[in-house]
Amino acid sequence: MKKDISSGTAKTLHPRNQHNSRYDFDFLISVYPELEAYTTTTPFGDTSIDFANPDAVRTLNKSLLKAYYAIDYWELPKTNLCPPIPGRADYIHYIADILAESNSGKIPTGNTVRILDIGTGASCIYPIIGHQEYGWSFIGTEVDKPAKNTAETIVLKNPSLKNEISVRLQTNKRQVFKNIIGQSEQFDFTICNPPFHDSREAATKGTERKLKNLGKTNAGKPVLNFGGQNNELWCEGGERAFITNMIYESVHFQSQCLWFSTLVSKNENLKALYSVLKKVKAVTVKTVVMEQGNKVSRILVWSFQDENRQKNWSNDRFSGSKQR
Ligand code: SAH
C-alpha cells in the first residue's frame, strides 16, 4: 500500500480557492443587498457579520454563492446544516489536483467527469461548487428525505445545475454505496463529509462548544442553530464507524470508482482507518491536510488502482473532456 501524506498550504485555503482573501462586504452587498442588514462593525472597525446568528450566516452564504458561483436560488429550512463555503470549496480543489496527477497534470473538466457525493445534505454544497468550478456532473446521496427534496429543489431552480446534478435516496442509513451505484456505472471520485459525532448528545455538545467559542451561550435553550439539525451530525459509532463501513463497501466497487475519499475530522481516527485500508488491500492512500486558520481537517483518499491503471483510466475517460 502506497501511503502519502501531503499538506495544504499552511494555514491558508487552497491557492485556487476564491475565498482566499477576506470577505469583500462591499462587493457582496452590491451583488446581494439583503446582506447589508446583517453586517456589523468589529472593535477594529472592520465590517463583519455575527457568525453565531444563523440568519446572518445563511445570508452570507447566499451572497457568496451568488457572487462566486452564479447561484440565484439557495433556500433551505432553518434547521438544516448551513455549511461554511470556503472550507467546502477546498475539498473540491484538492480532488481536482488529484485527478490532474494521473491526467498529465491537467484538471479534467466538464460533465463527463462524474463525482459521487455521499450525504450531500439539504444544501447540496459540494455538487454546486464542483459543477460551477469545473463543470463536473454529480450524483448526491441522502438518507434524509426532506434534505434530498430540498437539494433537488435547489438544483431544479438553478438552470446551470439542472441536468448536471441529481440526488438519490439511500434507504438504508448503514449503507453507503450499495443501492446507489448501478451495475455498470463509473465514478471518477467519491467524496463525503460524514456525520462525525457518535451520539445526539455529542452533536449537541459540539454545537454548544461552537457557540461558546463565538462568545454566545445558549443556556437552557434547546440548541437548534446554525450547526444543523443534530441528526445530520451524528451516527452510531461516529465518523470512525461510518468511514470503516465505507472502506469495506468500497471494495465491492473498486473497479467502478477511481478514487474514494472522505473528510476525517478527528486525527486520532486516522490510524485505525489506515489499518482497515491495509486490510482491504487499497493500493494508493493519500491524506491531504487542510488548515484553515485554527481549524485542521483531513481528506482521506484511497484507490484500488495502481499508477498505471490510474493513467489508463484518465486516458479512457478524460481524453474527450475539456482540460485546464
Ligand atoms: N455534504 C453536506 C452535509 C454533510 S452532513 C455538507 O458538507 O455540508 C452529513 C449528511 O449525511 C447528512 O445530511 C445526513 O443525513 C447524511 N447521511 C448520513 N448517513 C448517510 C448515508 N448512509 N448515506 C447517505 N447520506 C447519509
XYZ file of C-alpha atoms and ligand atoms in Angstrom, residues 81 83 88 117-123 125-126 141-144 147 170 172-176 193-195 231-233 242, ligand 1:
56
model
C -26.767 22.456 8.358
C -22.102 24.922 5.517
C -16.238 23.144 1.328
C -21.189 12.934 -3.036
C -22.244 10.774 -0.098
C -24.588 12.691 2.249
C -24.995 15.766 0.082
C -27.266 17.479 2.650
C -30.111 19.910 2.018
C -27.528 22.470 0.896
C -22.992 22.297 -1.369
C -20.249 20.103 -2.892
C -26.928 10.726 -1.956
C -29.049 11.353 1.135
C -30.770 9.250 3.790
C -32.882 12.172 4.891
C -32.960 17.080 2.808
C -30.214 5.972 0.339
C -30.588 2.197 4.493
C -28.538 4.506 6.684
C -25.995 1.769 7.321
C -25.164 1.640 3.634
C -23.026 3.986 1.628
C -18.440 14.877 4.714
C -19.570 12.188 7.156
C -21.805 12.552 10.215
C -29.307 14.131 13.497
C -27.368 15.316 10.459
C -24.269 15.382 12.550
C -19.139 5.377 9.219
N -22.433 17.439 2.496
C -23.098 18.372 3.378
C -23.830 17.654 4.536
C -22.938 16.863 5.445
S -23.771 16.292 6.940
C -22.079 19.358 3.926
O -20.877 19.113 3.787
O -22.467 20.374 4.488
C -23.878 14.559 6.638
C -25.073 14.168 5.777
O -25.028 12.769 5.545
C -26.426 14.420 6.445
O -27.201 15.200 5.578
C -27.031 13.030 6.661
O -28.428 12.998 6.513
C -26.332 12.237 5.557
N -26.177 10.789 5.771
C -25.978 10.115 6.926
N -25.818 8.789 6.686
C -25.891 8.635 5.325
C -25.801 7.503 4.450
N -25.590 6.274 4.922
N -25.921 7.722 3.117
C -26.155 8.974 2.636
N -26.257 10.060 3.423
C -26.124 9.903 4.745
